[in-house]
Amino acid sequence: MKLSVASSPHLRSSATTERIMRDVLISLLPCVIAGVVLFGLRSLLVVGVCTLLCIFLEFICRLIMKREQTVGDLSAAVTGVLLGLTLPVSTPIPLTFVGCFTAIVVVKQMFGGLGNNFVNPALTARIVMLVSFPTQMTNFTTPTWVDAVT
């Protein structure tokens, strides 16, 4: 019996990073729709701004670092949507820049890009924002159609 030692991944498929990230974005659509239904169009604004900022910051960061552009793999868009979904609806739009910068530049790109970061960029950015801006990050809005809060 011959044993083979090799680095991961041990199973390979034809799925590309772009295809996987597109599937993740599609799977997040019901969450975005639920946010709009529960909290209004402001939630769509927060998610949209976060998504666009993350894409822009990844493009600029890769340009400055003189690395191959990876905006097309949609991972920055996934990070933006995840960050936007975790933020309160009442988050001031300028504060979303802090979160997006933390997620993309500090957590993702400074550690080498997709697959090299040791923590989730969106959730780490959310934690940084919670610690830095506790009042704004804990100011939750009651859904428009709910009578009671538990």
PDB file of C-alpha atoms in Angstrom:
ATOM      1  CA  MET A   1       0.000   0.000   0.000  1.00  0.00           C
ATOM      2  CA  LYS A   2       1.443   3.357  -1.049  1.00  0.00           C
ATOM      3  CA  LEU A   3       0.535   6.503   0.912  1.00  0.00           C
ATOM      4  CA  SER A   4       0.623   9.898  -0.713  1.00  0.00           C
ATOM      5  CA  VAL A   5       1.229  13.132   1.199  1.00  0.00           C
ATOM      6  CA  ALA A   6      -0.026  16.312  -0.488  1.00  0.00           C
ATOM      7  CA  SER A   7      -1.239  19.747   0.494  1.00  0.00           C
ATOM      8  CA  SER A   8      -4.938  20.583   0.442  1.00  0.00           C
ATOM      9  CA  PRO A   9      -7.353  20.722  -1.291  1.00  0.00           C
ATOM     10  CA  HIS A  10      -7.569  16.962  -1.696  1.00  0.00           C
ATOM     11  CA  LEU A  11     -10.834  17.086  -3.612  1.00  0.00           C
ATOM     12  CA  ARG A  12     -11.040  19.261  -6.686  1.00  0.00           C
ATOM     13  CA  SER A  13     -13.999  20.501  -8.676  1.00  0.00           C
ATOM     14  CA  SER A  14     -14.660  22.677 -11.679  1.00  0.00           C
ATOM     15  CA  ALA A  15     -16.224  25.417  -9.515  1.00  0.00           C
ATOM     16  CA  THR A  16     -14.395  28.725  -9.753  1.00  0.00           C
ATOM     17  CA  THR A  17     -14.143  31.343  -7.033  1.00  0.00           C
ATOM     18  CA  GLU A  18     -16.345  33.670  -9.067  1.00  0.00           C
ATOM     19  CA  ARG A  19     -19.032  31.003  -9.440  1.00  0.00           C
ATOM     20  CA  ILE A  20     -18.993  30.198  -5.716  1.00  0.00           C
ATOM     21  CA  MET A  21     -19.177  33.877  -4.743  1.00  0.00           C
ATOM     22  CA  ARG A  22     -22.013  34.456  -7.206  1.00  0.00           C
ATOM     23  CA  ASP A  23     -23.899  31.586  -5.591  1.00  0.00           C
ATOM     24  CA  VAL A  24     -23.283  33.128  -2.151  1.00  0.00           C
ATOM     25  CA  LEU A  25     -24.603  36.484  -3.375  1.00  0.00           C
ATOM     26  CA  ILE A  26     -27.712  34.782  -4.752  1.00  0.00           C
ATOM     27  CA  SER A  27     -28.228  32.996  -1.439  1.00  0.00           C
ATOM     28  CA  LEU A  28     -27.969  36.324   0.422  1.00  0.00           C
ATOM     29  CA  LEU A  29     -30.730  37.927  -1.674  1.00  0.00           C
ATOM     30  CA  PRO A  30     -33.565  36.665   0.589  1.00  0.00           C
ATOM     31  CA  CYS A  31     -31.807  38.281   3.572  1.00  0.00           C
ATOM     32  CA  VAL A  32     -31.525  41.590   1.729  1.00  0.00           C
ATOM     33  CA  ILE A  33     -35.182  41.403   0.689  1.00  0.00           C
ATOM     34  CA  ALA A  34     -36.212  40.608   4.270  1.00  0.00           C
ATOM     35  CA  GLY A  35     -34.212  43.616   5.457  1.00  0.00           C
ATOM     36  CA  VAL A  36     -36.053  45.892   3.042  1.00  0.00           C
ATOM     37  CA  VAL A  37     -39.432  44.457   4.042  1.00  0.00           C
ATOM     38  CA  LEU A  38     -38.713  44.741   7.774  1.00  0.00           C
ATOM     39  CA  PHE A  39     -36.723  47.985   7.907  1.00  0.00           C
ATOM     40  CA  GLY A  40     -37.444  49.857   4.679  1.00  0.00           C
ATOM     41  CA  LEU A  41     -35.260  51.074   1.836  1.00  0.00           C
ATOM     42  CA  ARG A  42     -32.665  52.446   4.239  1.00  0.00           C
ATOM     43  CA  SER A  43     -31.433  48.869   4.761  1.00  0.00           C
ATOM     44  CA  LEU A  44     -30.906  48.517   1.016  1.00  0.00           C
ATOM     45  CA  LEU A  45     -28.929  51.761   1.047  1.00  0.00           C
ATOM     46  CA  VAL A  46     -26.616  50.503   3.816  1.00  0.00           C
ATOM     47  CA  VAL A  47     -26.039  47.158   2.053  1.00  0.00           C
ATOM     48  CA  GLY A  48     -25.550  48.853  -1.321  1.00  0.00           C
ATOM     49  CA  VAL A  49     -23.078  51.419  -0.025  1.00  0.00           C
ATOM     50  CA  CYS A  50     -21.096  48.739   1.818  1.00  0.00           C
ATOM     51  CA  THR A  51     -20.978  46.550  -1.278  1.00  0.00           C
ATOM     52  CA  LEU A  52     -19.845  49.353  -3.589  1.00  0.00           C
ATOM     53  CA  LEU A  53     -17.277  50.617  -1.081  1.00  0.00           C
ATOM     54  CA  CYS A  54     -15.791  47.154  -0.604  1.00  0.00           C
ATOM     55  CA  ILE A  55     -15.478  46.639  -4.360  1.00  0.00           C
ATOM     56  CA  PHE A  56     -13.929  50.096  -4.809  1.00  0.00           C
ATOM     57  CA  LEU A  57     -11.504  49.658  -1.904  1.00  0.00           C
ATOM     58  CA  GLU A  58     -10.363  46.257  -3.161  1.00  0.00           C
ATOM     59  CA  PHE A  59      -9.768  47.706  -6.632  1.00  0.00           C
ATOM     60  CA  ILE A  60      -7.760  50.645  -5.246  1.00  0.00           C
ATOM     61  CA  CYS A  61      -5.843  48.480  -2.783  1.00  0.00           C
ATOM     62  CA  ARG A  62      -4.820  45.969  -5.454  1.00  0.00           C
ATOM     63  CA  LEU A  63      -3.818  48.862  -7.713  1.00  0.00           C
ATOM     64  CA  ILE A  64      -1.646  50.491  -5.034  1.00  0.00           C
ATOM     65  CA  MET A  65      -0.094  47.157  -4.037  1.00  0.00           C
ATOM     66  CA  LYS A  66       0.599  46.406  -7.732  1.00  0.00           C
ATOM     67  CA  ARG A  67      -1.114  43.034  -7.542  1.00  0.00           C
ATOM     68  CA  GLU A  68      -3.371  41.304 -10.020  1.00  0.00           C
ATOM     69  CA  GLN A  69      -6.940  42.635  -9.869  1.00  0.00           C
ATOM     70  CA  THR A  70      -9.321  40.291  -8.060  1.00  0.00           C
ATOM     71  CA  VAL A  71     -12.462  42.423  -8.095  1.00  0.00           C
ATOM     72  CA  GLY A  72     -13.952  40.086 -10.691  1.00  0.00           C
ATOM     73  CA  ASP A  73     -14.024  37.133  -8.285  1.00  0.00           C
ATOM     74  CA  LEU A  74     -16.916  38.846  -6.399  1.00  0.00           C
ATOM     75  CA  SER A  75     -15.413  38.163  -2.951  1.00  0.00           C
ATOM     76  CA  ALA A  76     -15.364  41.888  -2.158  1.00  0.00           C
ATOM     77  CA  ALA A  77     -19.047  42.095  -3.046  1.00  0.00           C
ATOM     78  CA  VAL A  78     -19.815  39.208  -0.684  1.00  0.00           C
ATOM     79  CA  THR A  79     -17.873  40.942   2.080  1.00  0.00           C
ATOM     80  CA  GLY A  80     -19.790  44.173   1.458  1.00  0.00           C
ATOM     81  CA  VAL A  81     -23.190  42.482   1.531  1.00  0.00           C
ATOM     82  CA  LEU A  82     -22.330  40.556   4.705  1.00  0.00           C
ATOM     83  CA  LEU A  83     -21.072  43.695   6.429  1.00  0.00           C
ATOM     84  CA  GLY A  84     -24.095  45.705   5.322  1.00  0.00           C
ATOM     85  CA  LEU A  85     -26.459  43.027   6.617  1.00  0.00           C
ATOM     86  CA  THR A  86     -24.823  43.024  10.055  1.00  0.00           C
ATOM     87  CA  LEU A  87     -24.974  46.797  10.529  1.00  0.00           C
ATOM     88  CA  PRO A  88     -27.957  48.543  12.111  1.00  0.00           C
ATOM     89  CA  VAL A  89     -30.228  50.278   9.607  1.00  0.00           C
ATOM     90  CA  SER A  90     -29.562  53.594  11.331  1.00  0.00           C
ATOM     91  CA  THR A  91     -25.786  53.408  10.792  1.00  0.00           C
ATOM     92  CA  PRO A  92     -24.545  56.751   9.461  1.00  0.00           C
ATOM     93  CA  ILE A  93     -23.359  56.231   5.886  1.00  0.00           C
ATOM     94  CA  PRO A  94     -19.892  57.776   6.515  1.00  0.00           C
ATOM     95  CA  LEU A  95     -19.262  55.121   9.191  1.00  0.00           C
ATOM     96  CA  THR A  96     -19.693  52.369   6.631  1.00  0.00           C
ATOM     97  CA  PHE A  97     -16.384  53.513   5.139  1.00  0.00           C
ATOM     98  CA  VAL A  98     -14.610  52.596   8.380  1.00  0.00           C
ATOM     99  CA  GLY A  99     -16.085  49.118   8.284  1.00  0.00           C
ATOM    100  CA  CYS A 100     -15.368  48.565   4.609  1.00  0.00           C
ATOM    101  CA  PHE A 101     -11.799  49.848   4.952  1.00  0.00           C
ATOM    102  CA  THR A 102     -11.198  47.563   7.922  1.00  0.00           C
ATOM    103  CA  ALA A 103     -12.687  44.539   6.142  1.00  0.00           C
ATOM    104  CA  ILE A 104     -11.015  44.910   2.769  1.00  0.00           C
ATOM    105  CA  VAL A 105      -7.758  46.745   3.343  1.00  0.00           C
ATOM    106  CA  VAL A 106      -6.754  45.734   6.865  1.00  0.00           C
ATOM    107  CA  VAL A 107      -8.169  42.230   7.244  1.00  0.00           C
ATOM    108  CA  LYS A 108      -8.299  40.912   3.687  1.00  0.00           C
ATOM    109  CA  GLN A 109      -5.621  42.569   1.543  1.00  0.00           C
ATOM    110  CA  MET A 110      -2.891  43.129   4.123  1.00  0.00           C
ATOM    111  CA  PHE A 111      -2.875  39.405   4.796  1.00  0.00           C
ATOM    112  CA  GLY A 112      -2.569  38.482   1.126  1.00  0.00           C
ATOM    113  CA  GLY A 113      -6.099  38.525  -0.219  1.00  0.00           C
ATOM    114  CA  LEU A 114      -8.773  35.876  -0.577  1.00  0.00           C
ATOM    115  CA  GLY A 115      -7.916  32.654   1.212  1.00  0.00           C
ATOM    116  CA  ASN A 116      -5.092  34.136   3.253  1.00  0.00           C
ATOM    117  CA  ASN A 117      -7.044  36.066   5.871  1.00  0.00           C
ATOM    118  CA  PHE A 118      -7.306  34.229   9.188  1.00  0.00           C
ATOM    119  CA  VAL A 119     -10.608  35.818  10.248  1.00  0.00           C
ATOM    120  CA  ASN A 120     -13.809  36.745   8.461  1.00  0.00           C
ATOM    121  CA  PRO A 121     -13.307  40.301   7.116  1.00  0.00           C
ATOM    122  CA  ALA A 122     -16.955  41.390   7.406  1.00  0.00           C
ATOM    123  CA  LEU A 123     -17.408  40.199  10.973  1.00  0.00           C
ATOM    124  CA  THR A 124     -14.050  41.573  12.083  1.00  0.00           C
ATOM    125  CA  ALA A 125     -15.030  44.950  10.633  1.00  0.00           C
ATOM    126  CA  ARG A 126     -18.337  44.752  12.512  1.00  0.00           C
ATOM    127  CA  ILE A 127     -16.461  44.115  15.772  1.00  0.00           C
ATOM    128  CA  VAL A 128     -14.087  47.025  15.117  1.00  0.00           C
ATOM    129  CA  MET A 129     -17.079  49.284  14.431  1.00  0.00           C
ATOM    130  CA  LEU A 130     -18.852  48.085  17.581  1.00  0.00           C
ATOM    131  CA  VAL A 131     -15.815  48.861  19.721  1.00  0.00           C
ATOM    132  CA  SER A 132     -15.101  52.179  17.994  1.00  0.00           C
ATOM    133  CA  PHE A 133     -18.663  53.502  17.725  1.00  0.00           C
ATOM    134  CA  PRO A 134     -20.734  51.772  20.430  1.00  0.00           C
ATOM    135  CA  THR A 135     -23.621  54.247  20.393  1.00  0.00           C
ATOM    136  CA  GLN A 136     -24.198  54.088  16.646  1.00  0.00           C
ATOM    137  CA  MET A 137     -23.667  50.316  16.475  1.00  0.00           C
ATOM    138  CA  THR A 138     -26.161  49.527  19.247  1.00  0.00           C
ATOM    139  CA  ASN A 139     -28.901  51.878  18.069  1.00  0.00           C
ATOM    140  CA  PHE A 140     -31.297  49.307  16.658  1.00  0.00           C
ATOM    141  CA  THR A 141     -34.483  50.131  14.791  1.00  0.00           C
ATOM    142  CA  THR A 142     -37.712  48.287  15.506  1.00  0.00           C
ATOM    143  CA  PRO A 143     -39.145  46.645  12.385  1.00  0.00           C
ATOM    144  CA  THR A 144     -41.973  48.693  10.892  1.00  0.00           C
ATOM    145  CA  TRP A 145     -44.700  46.071  11.288  1.00  0.00           C
ATOM    146  CA  VAL A 146     -43.812  44.585  14.712  1.00  0.00           C
ATOM    147  CA  ASP A 147     -45.926  45.573  17.738  1.00  0.00           C
ATOM    148  CA  ALA A 148     -43.720  44.266  20.517  1.00  0.00           C
ATOM    149  CA  VAL A 149     -40.036  43.703  21.088  1.00  0.00           C
ATOM    150  CA  THR A 150     -38.875  40.721  23.107  1.00  0.00           C
TER     151      THR A 150
END
